[in-house]
Amino acid sequence: MTRRHVVVMLATSYPRFPGDTVGTFMEPIAKGIAARGHAVHMVLPWHPRLERGPVEDGVHFHPFTYAPVASLNVFGYAAALREDVHLRGAAYLAAPLALAASWRAARRVAREVGATLLHGHWLVPSGVVVTLATRTLPTVISLHGSDVYVAERHAAARAAARAALRRVDWLTACSDDLRDRAVALGADPARATTIPYGVDVDRFRPDPDARAATRAALEAGAGDVVLFTAGRFVRKKGFEYLIDAVASLAPRWPGLRLVLAGGGDLDGELRARVQARGIADRVRFPGVLAQGDVAAYLAAADIAVMPSVHDDAGNVDGLPNTVMEALASGTPLVATTVGGIPSVVTDGRTGTLVPERDSGALSAAVERWLADPAARARVGRAARDEALRLRTWDRVADQFEAVYDRASDRAGKPAC
């Protein structure tokens, strides 16, 4: 490393406490950059469940308050959108307060710590804010998913996003899909880099002990086959298609089980669908799982499934965490060809890709692997090997470090 950066990161989401499932990718990004010798200062909206110390693993935390009443604390932490599509009513009231407070906090922290670069996570709002918070420091914006959707669908957000994309020194996206959509909004393709998320290959790994214990808790015998998926219960996850696929397979595979982990606005609807399809005895809803528990379930699963879709409003995941976690766990994966999934899963070698919104294609892909355990094992090993070589968080930190240097060079403000 030839240059040291003092980075002020502005974000609307971050794990609020160890094991939290909100914004999980943010923690290894921040800590990975800090581990490489850079000073990282994380500016976040206050939340009643935020339990971070002043400094953790080199990351300094600077929460800011914005709401005069408790009911308006809906800014960030996946609280502002309903079904990941519609802004909640309270969010309209909280947004102006939070935006002003985040702008002030970013400027104050940058001044106090001697920042050499501002890094906004999510185009709207943090990317917009960091480009307004400085006229002299290099700026980087990272795209994660729903931020681009909001910019595409809401006129005011689109105008602000376009202005930010013109001003920013460098742009990163977790998938080529998001990068291309940002370019359509006005980003310079010559200053836009795709950096897929990494994965904790030590936490997510083949683990015979965890597999045995978790399968025993599920009452899954040696002849039973366990499917696993996890995520927020919102339309873009496509979980209804997986439920239908399991229902079509159930008559032919009496030992088939599905673990559907998560929670959200569609909880009742998904449970009702399971009942209506007559597979309530085949499906477990363990709720929102801590990261360690996700790792144990993936170790226990025979097949992981990520049936992501473009929802009716056009929203889509950037790159689901479960995809990366399954690859590192060596758990054979069936996923759809949407968002960033095809950029990290090679069909036939590290997983199986199928069209979105097609329960028949999902069930056919699962059934091929149900009938061929040797193929499952071979694909799982290949996925794990590739994760170890290409998908570690240390590699991601290396790519962000290079982006910081490029942004500094373009801005004409070399880091110290």
Coordinates of C-alpha atoms in Angstrom, one line a residue:
M1 CA 0.0 0.0 0.0
T2 CA 1.5 3.3 -1.1
R3 CA -1.2 5.7 0.1
R4 CA -3.1 6.0 3.3
H5 CA -6.7 7.3 3.2
V6 CA -8.8 8.8 5.9
V7 CA -12.2 7.7 4.8
V8 CA -15.5 9.1 6.0
M9 CA -18.2 6.6 5.1
L10 CA -21.9 7.7 5.1
A11 CA -24.4 4.9 5.1
T12 CA -28.1 4.3 6.0
S13 CA -27.6 0.8 7.2
Y14 CA -25.0 -1.3 9.1
P15 CA -25.4 -4.3 11.5
R16 CA -26.7 -2.5 14.6
F17 CA -25.2 -5.1 16.9
P18 CA -23.0 -8.2 16.5
G19 CA -25.0 -10.9 14.6
D20 CA -27.6 -8.4 13.2
T21 CA -28.9 -9.3 9.7
V22 CA -29.3 -5.7 8.6
G23 CA -26.7 -4.4 6.1
T24 CA -24.4 -7.3 6.8
F25 CA -22.1 -6.6 3.8
M26 CA -21.3 -3.1 5.2
E27 CA -19.4 -4.5 8.2
P28 CA -16.8 -6.5 6.3
I29 CA -16.3 -3.7 3.8
A30 CA -15.6 -1.1 6.5
K31 CA -13.4 -3.5 8.6
G32 CA -11.6 -4.8 5.6
I33 CA -10.5 -1.3 4.5
A34 CA -9.5 -0.5 8.1
A35 CA -7.5 -3.7 8.3
R36 CA -5.4 -2.5 5.4
G37 CA -4.2 0.5 7.4
H38 CA -6.8 3.2 6.4
A39 CA -8.7 5.2 8.9
V40 CA -12.4 4.5 8.6
H41 CA -15.1 6.7 10.1
M42 CA -18.7 5.4 9.7
V43 CA -21.4 8.1 9.9
L44 CA -24.8 6.4 10.5
P45 CA -28.3 7.5 11.5
W46 CA -29.1 6.8 15.2
H47 CA -31.3 3.7 15.9
P48 CA -32.7 2.5 19.2
R49 CA -31.0 -0.9 18.7
L50 CA -27.6 0.5 17.6
E51 CA -25.1 -1.0 20.0
R52 CA -21.7 -0.1 18.5
G53 CA -18.8 1.2 20.6
P54 CA -16.8 4.3 19.6
V55 CA -14.2 2.1 17.8
E56 CA -14.5 -1.5 16.7
D57 CA -11.7 -3.3 14.7
G58 CA -10.4 0.0 13.4
V59 CA -13.8 1.4 12.4
H60 CA -14.9 4.6 14.2
F61 CA -18.6 5.1 14.6
H62 CA -20.4 8.5 14.5
P63 CA -24.2 8.1 14.8
F64 CA -26.3 11.2 14.2
T65 CA -29.7 12.0 15.5
Y66 CA -32.4 13.5 13.3
A67 CA -35.9 12.7 14.6
P68 CA -37.7 14.9 17.3
V69 CA -40.1 12.0 18.1
A70 CA -39.4 8.2 18.3
S71 CA -42.0 7.3 15.7
L72 CA -39.9 9.1 13.0
N73 CA -36.9 6.9 13.5
V74 CA -37.5 5.1 10.3
F75 CA -34.6 6.4 8.2
G76 CA -32.3 3.6 7.2
Y77 CA -31.8 0.0 8.5
A78 CA -34.3 -1.3 5.9
A79 CA -37.2 0.5 7.7
A80 CA -38.1 3.2 5.1
L81 CA -39.5 0.9 2.4
R82 CA -42.6 -1.3 2.5
E83 CA -42.0 -4.6 0.6
D84 CA -38.8 -2.9 -0.6
V85 CA -40.8 -0.9 -3.1
H86 CA -43.1 1.7 -1.5
L87 CA -41.9 4.4 0.9
R88 CA -43.6 4.3 4.2
G89 CA -45.6 7.4 5.2
A90 CA -43.3 8.2 8.1
A91 CA -40.3 8.1 5.8
Y92 CA -41.6 11.1 3.9
L93 CA -41.7 13.1 7.1
A94 CA -38.3 11.8 8.4
A95 CA -36.3 12.1 5.1
P96 CA -35.8 15.9 5.1
L97 CA -34.7 15.9 8.7
A98 CA -32.4 12.9 8.2
L99 CA -30.9 14.3 5.0
A100 CA -30.0 17.6 6.6
A101 CA -28.6 15.9 9.7
S102 CA -26.5 13.5 7.6
W103 CA -25.1 16.3 5.5
R104 CA -24.1 18.2 8.7
A105 CA -22.7 15.0 10.3
A106 CA -20.6 14.1 7.2
R107 CA -19.1 17.6 7.0
R108 CA -18.4 17.8 10.7
V109 CA -16.7 14.4 10.9
A110 CA -14.7 15.0 7.8
R111 CA -13.4 18.3 9.3
E112 CA -12.7 16.8 12.7
V113 CA -10.8 13.7 11.5
G114 CA -9.0 15.3 8.5
A115 CA -10.8 13.2 5.9
T116 CA -9.1 12.6 2.6
L117 CA -12.1 11.0 0.9
L118 CA -15.9 10.6 1.4
H119 CA -17.6 7.3 0.5
G120 CA -21.4 7.2 0.3
H121 CA -23.1 3.8 0.4
W122 CA -26.3 3.7 -1.6
L123 CA -26.8 6.3 -4.3
V124 CA -29.9 7.6 -2.7
P125 CA -29.5 9.2 -0.2
S126 CA -25.9 8.8 1.0
G127 CA -24.3 9.2 -2.4
V128 CA -26.2 12.4 -3.0
V129 CA -25.2 13.7 0.4
V130 CA -21.5 13.0 0.1
T131 CA -21.3 14.9 -3.2
L132 CA -23.0 17.8 -1.6
A133 CA -20.9 17.7 1.5
T134 CA -17.6 18.6 -0.1
R135 CA -16.2 20.6 -3.0
T136 CA -12.6 19.6 -2.5
L137 CA -12.4 16.0 -1.3
P138 CA -12.5 13.0 -3.6
T139 CA -15.9 11.2 -3.5
V140 CA -16.9 7.5 -4.1
I141 CA -20.4 6.2 -4.3
S142 CA -21.3 2.5 -3.9
L143 CA -24.5 1.0 -5.3
H144 CA -26.3 -1.8 -3.5
G145 CA -29.7 -2.3 -5.0
S146 CA -32.9 -0.5 -4.0
D147 CA -31.1 2.8 -4.2
V148 CA -30.9 2.6 -8.0
Y149 CA -34.6 1.5 -8.1
V150 CA -35.6 4.5 -6.1
A151 CA -33.7 6.8 -8.4
E152 CA -35.3 5.2 -11.4
R153 CA -38.9 5.5 -10.1
H154 CA -39.1 8.8 -8.2
A155 CA -38.6 12.0 -10.1
A156 CA -37.0 14.0 -7.3
A157 CA -34.6 11.2 -6.3
R158 CA -33.7 10.7 -10.0
A159 CA -32.8 14.4 -10.4
A160 CA -30.7 14.3 -7.3
A161 CA -29.0 11.0 -8.3
R162 CA -28.1 12.3 -11.7
A163 CA -26.5 15.3 -10.3
A164 CA -24.5 13.1 -7.8
L165 CA -23.4 10.8 -10.6
R166 CA -22.1 13.8 -12.6
R167 CA -20.1 15.1 -9.6
V168 CA -18.8 11.8 -8.1
D169 CA -15.1 10.9 -8.7
W170 CA -15.7 7.1 -8.8
L171 CA -18.6 4.7 -8.7
T172 CA -18.8 1.1 -7.6
A173 CA -21.6 -1.4 -7.9
C174 CA -22.1 -4.9 -6.5
S175 CA -23.3 -6.1 -9.9
D176 CA -22.9 -5.3 -13.6
D177 CA -26.7 -4.9 -13.7
L178 CA -26.6 -2.0 -11.2
R179 CA -23.6 -0.5 -12.9
D180 CA -25.4 -0.5 -16.3
R181 CA -28.5 1.1 -14.8
A182 CA -26.4 3.8 -13.1
V183 CA -24.8 4.5 -16.5
A184 CA -28.3 4.9 -17.9
L185 CA -29.0 7.4 -15.2
G186 CA -25.9 9.4 -16.2
A187 CA -22.9 7.8 -14.6
D188 CA -19.6 7.9 -16.6
P189 CA -18.8 4.3 -17.5
A190 CA -15.1 5.1 -17.5
R191 CA -15.4 5.9 -13.8
A192 CA -17.6 2.9 -12.7
T193 CA -16.3 -0.4 -11.4
T194 CA -18.2 -3.6 -10.5
I195 CA -17.0 -5.0 -7.1
P196 CA -19.2 -8.0 -6.2
Y197 CA -19.6 -8.7 -2.5
G198 CA -17.2 -11.0 -0.7
V199 CA -18.0 -13.7 1.9
D200 CA -16.5 -14.8 5.2
V201 CA -15.0 -18.1 4.1
D202 CA -14.1 -19.0 7.6
R203 CA -17.7 -18.7 8.9
F204 CA -19.4 -20.1 5.8
R205 CA -17.7 -23.4 5.1
P206 CA -18.5 -27.2 5.1
D207 CA -18.9 -28.1 8.7
P208 CA -19.8 -31.7 9.5
D209 CA -20.5 -31.0 13.2
A210 CA -22.9 -28.1 12.4
R211 CA -24.5 -30.2 9.7
A212 CA -25.2 -33.1 12.1
A213 CA -26.5 -30.9 14.9
T214 CA -28.8 -28.8 12.6
R215 CA -30.2 -31.7 10.8
A216 CA -31.0 -33.4 14.1
A217 CA -32.8 -30.3 15.2
L218 CA -34.8 -30.3 12.0
E219 CA -35.5 -34.1 12.5
A220 CA -34.1 -34.7 9.1
G221 CA -32.9 -38.3 8.6
A222 CA -30.1 -39.6 6.4
G223 CA -32.5 -40.1 3.5
D224 CA -34.1 -36.7 3.8
V225 CA -33.1 -33.8 1.5
V226 CA -33.0 -30.3 3.0
L227 CA -33.4 -27.2 0.8
F228 CA -32.5 -23.8 2.4
T229 CA -33.1 -20.2 1.5
A230 CA -33.0 -16.9 3.4
G231 CA -33.8 -13.3 3.0
R232 CA -36.3 -10.6 3.7
F233 CA -39.9 -11.6 2.9
V234 CA -40.4 -9.1 0.0
R235 CA -41.5 -9.7 -3.6
K236 CA -38.0 -9.4 -5.3
K237 CA -36.9 -12.6 -3.4
G238 CA -39.3 -14.7 -5.4
F239 CA -40.0 -17.1 -2.5
E240 CA -43.5 -17.9 -3.7
Y241 CA -42.0 -19.6 -6.8
L242 CA -39.8 -21.8 -4.6
I243 CA -42.9 -22.8 -2.5
D244 CA -44.7 -23.8 -5.6
A245 CA -41.6 -25.7 -6.8
V246 CA -41.4 -27.7 -3.6
A247 CA -45.2 -28.4 -3.8
S248 CA -44.7 -29.9 -7.3
L249 CA -41.7 -32.1 -6.1
A250 CA -43.3 -33.3 -2.8
P251 CA -45.3 -36.2 -4.3
R252 CA -42.2 -37.7 -5.9
W253 CA -39.7 -36.9 -3.0
P254 CA -41.3 -37.8 0.3
G255 CA -38.1 -36.8 2.2
L256 CA -37.9 -33.3 0.8
R257 CA -37.8 -30.4 3.3
L258 CA -37.6 -26.6 2.9
V259 CA -36.2 -24.2 5.4
L260 CA -37.4 -20.7 4.6
A261 CA -35.6 -18.3 6.9
G262 CA -36.3 -14.6 7.2
G263 CA -39.2 -12.2 8.0
G264 CA -40.9 -9.2 6.6
D265 CA -44.1 -7.8 5.1
L266 CA -45.0 -11.0 3.2
D267 CA -44.7 -13.3 6.2
G268 CA -48.4 -14.1 6.5
E269 CA -48.8 -14.4 2.7
L270 CA -46.0 -16.9 2.4
R271 CA -47.2 -19.0 5.3
A272 CA -50.7 -19.1 3.8
R273 CA -49.3 -20.2 0.5
V274 CA -47.5 -23.1 2.1
Q275 CA -50.8 -24.1 3.8
A276 CA -52.7 -23.8 0.5
R277 CA -50.2 -25.9 -1.4
G278 CA -50.5 -28.7 1.2
I279 CA -46.8 -28.7 2.3
A280 CA -47.0 -27.3 5.8
D281 CA -45.4 -30.4 7.1
R282 CA -42.4 -29.9 4.7
V283 CA -41.6 -26.3 5.4
R284 CA -39.9 -24.7 8.4
F285 CA -40.0 -20.9 9.1
P286 CA -37.2 -20.4 11.7
G287 CA -37.5 -16.6 11.4
V288 CA -34.6 -14.1 11.0
L289 CA -31.4 -15.9 11.7
A290 CA -28.1 -14.5 13.0
Q291 CA -25.1 -15.0 10.6
G292 CA -23.8 -17.9 12.6
D293 CA -27.1 -19.7 12.4
V294 CA -27.3 -19.1 8.6
A295 CA -23.9 -20.8 8.3
A296 CA -25.1 -23.8 10.3
Y297 CA -28.3 -24.2 8.1
L298 CA -26.2 -23.9 4.9
A299 CA -23.9 -26.6 6.2
A300 CA -26.9 -28.8 6.9
A301 CA -28.6 -28.2 3.6
D302 CA -28.3 -30.4 0.6
I303 CA -29.2 -27.7 -1.8
A304 CA -29.5 -23.9 -1.4
V305 CA -32.0 -22.0 -3.6
M306 CA -32.2 -18.2 -4.4
P307 CA -35.2 -17.6 -6.6
S308 CA -34.7 -13.8 -7.0
V309 CA -37.0 -12.0 -9.4
H310 CA -37.7 -8.5 -10.8
D311 CA -40.8 -7.7 -8.9
D312 CA -43.8 -6.1 -10.5
A313 CA -42.4 -2.6 -9.8
G314 CA -39.1 -3.5 -11.5
N315 CA -37.0 -3.8 -8.3
V316 CA -34.4 -6.5 -8.0
D317 CA -31.6 -7.5 -5.7
G318 CA -28.1 -6.3 -6.4
L319 CA -26.5 -9.5 -5.1
P320 CA -28.2 -11.6 -2.4
N321 CA -25.9 -12.4 0.5
T322 CA -27.3 -16.0 0.5
V323 CA -25.8 -16.6 -2.9
M324 CA -22.2 -15.8 -1.7
E325 CA -22.7 -17.7 1.5
A326 CA -23.9 -20.8 -0.3
L327 CA -20.9 -20.7 -2.6
A328 CA -18.5 -20.5 0.3
S329 CA -20.3 -23.2 2.2
G330 CA -19.9 -25.6 -0.7
T331 CA -23.7 -26.0 -0.7
P332 CA -25.0 -26.7 -4.3
L333 CA -26.9 -23.7 -5.4
V334 CA -29.9 -23.2 -7.7
A335 CA -30.5 -19.5 -8.5
T336 CA -32.1 -17.3 -11.1
T337 CA -30.4 -15.2 -13.8
V338 CA -31.2 -11.8 -12.3
G339 CA -29.2 -8.9 -10.8
G340 CA -25.6 -9.8 -9.9
I341 CA -26.2 -13.6 -9.5
P342 CA -24.8 -14.5 -13.0
S343 CA -21.6 -12.5 -12.3
V344 CA -20.6 -14.8 -9.4
V345 CA -22.3 -18.2 -10.4
T346 CA -21.2 -20.1 -13.4
D347 CA -24.0 -22.3 -14.6
G348 CA -23.1 -26.0 -14.5
R349 CA -19.8 -25.4 -12.7
T350 CA -20.4 -23.6 -9.4
G351 CA -24.2 -23.7 -9.5
T352 CA -27.3 -24.0 -11.6
L353 CA -29.0 -20.9 -13.1
V354 CA -32.7 -20.8 -14.2
P355 CA -35.0 -18.2 -15.5
E356 CA -36.8 -16.0 -13.0
R357 CA -40.5 -16.4 -12.1
D358 CA -40.5 -20.0 -13.3
S359 CA -41.4 -22.6 -10.6
G360 CA -41.2 -25.4 -13.2
A361 CA -37.6 -24.5 -14.0
L362 CA -36.7 -24.3 -10.3
S363 CA -38.3 -27.7 -9.6
A364 CA -36.5 -29.3 -12.6
A365 CA -33.1 -28.0 -11.5
V366 CA -33.6 -29.1 -7.9
E367 CA -34.8 -32.5 -9.1
R368 CA -31.8 -33.0 -11.3
W369 CA -29.6 -32.6 -8.3
L370 CA -31.8 -34.7 -6.0
A371 CA -31.2 -37.5 -8.4
D372 CA -27.4 -37.0 -8.7
P373 CA -25.6 -36.6 -5.3
A374 CA -22.2 -36.9 -7.0
A375 CA -23.0 -33.9 -9.2
R376 CA -24.1 -32.0 -6.1
A377 CA -20.8 -32.8 -4.4
R378 CA -18.7 -31.8 -7.4
V379 CA -20.4 -28.5 -7.9
G380 CA -20.2 -27.7 -4.2
R381 CA -16.4 -28.3 -4.2
A382 CA -16.0 -26.1 -7.2
A383 CA -18.0 -23.3 -5.7
R384 CA -16.0 -23.5 -2.4
D385 CA -12.7 -23.5 -4.3
E386 CA -13.7 -20.4 -6.3
A387 CA -14.9 -18.6 -3.2
L388 CA -11.5 -19.2 -1.5
R389 CA -9.7 -17.8 -4.6
L390 CA -11.9 -14.9 -5.7
R391 CA -14.6 -14.0 -3.2
T392 CA -12.9 -13.2 0.1
W393 CA -13.5 -9.8 1.8
D394 CA -9.8 -9.2 1.7
R395 CA -10.0 -9.2 -2.1
V396 CA -12.9 -6.8 -2.0
A397 CA -10.9 -4.5 0.3
D398 CA -8.1 -4.6 -2.2
Q399 CA -10.5 -3.5 -5.0
F400 CA -11.9 -0.6 -2.9
E401 CA -8.4 0.5 -2.1
A402 CA -7.7 0.8 -5.8
V403 CA -10.9 2.7 -6.3
Y404 CA -9.9 5.2 -3.6
D405 CA -6.6 5.8 -5.3
R406 CA -8.3 6.4 -8.7
A407 CA -10.8 8.8 -7.1
S408 CA -8.0 10.7 -5.4
D409 CA -6.0 10.9 -8.6
R410 CA -9.0 12.2 -10.5
A411 CA -9.9 14.8 -7.9
G412 CA -6.3 15.9 -7.8
K413 CA -6.1 15.4 -4.0
P414 CA -3.7 12.5 -3.3
A415 CA -4.1 10.8 0.0
C416 CA -1.4 11.2 2.6

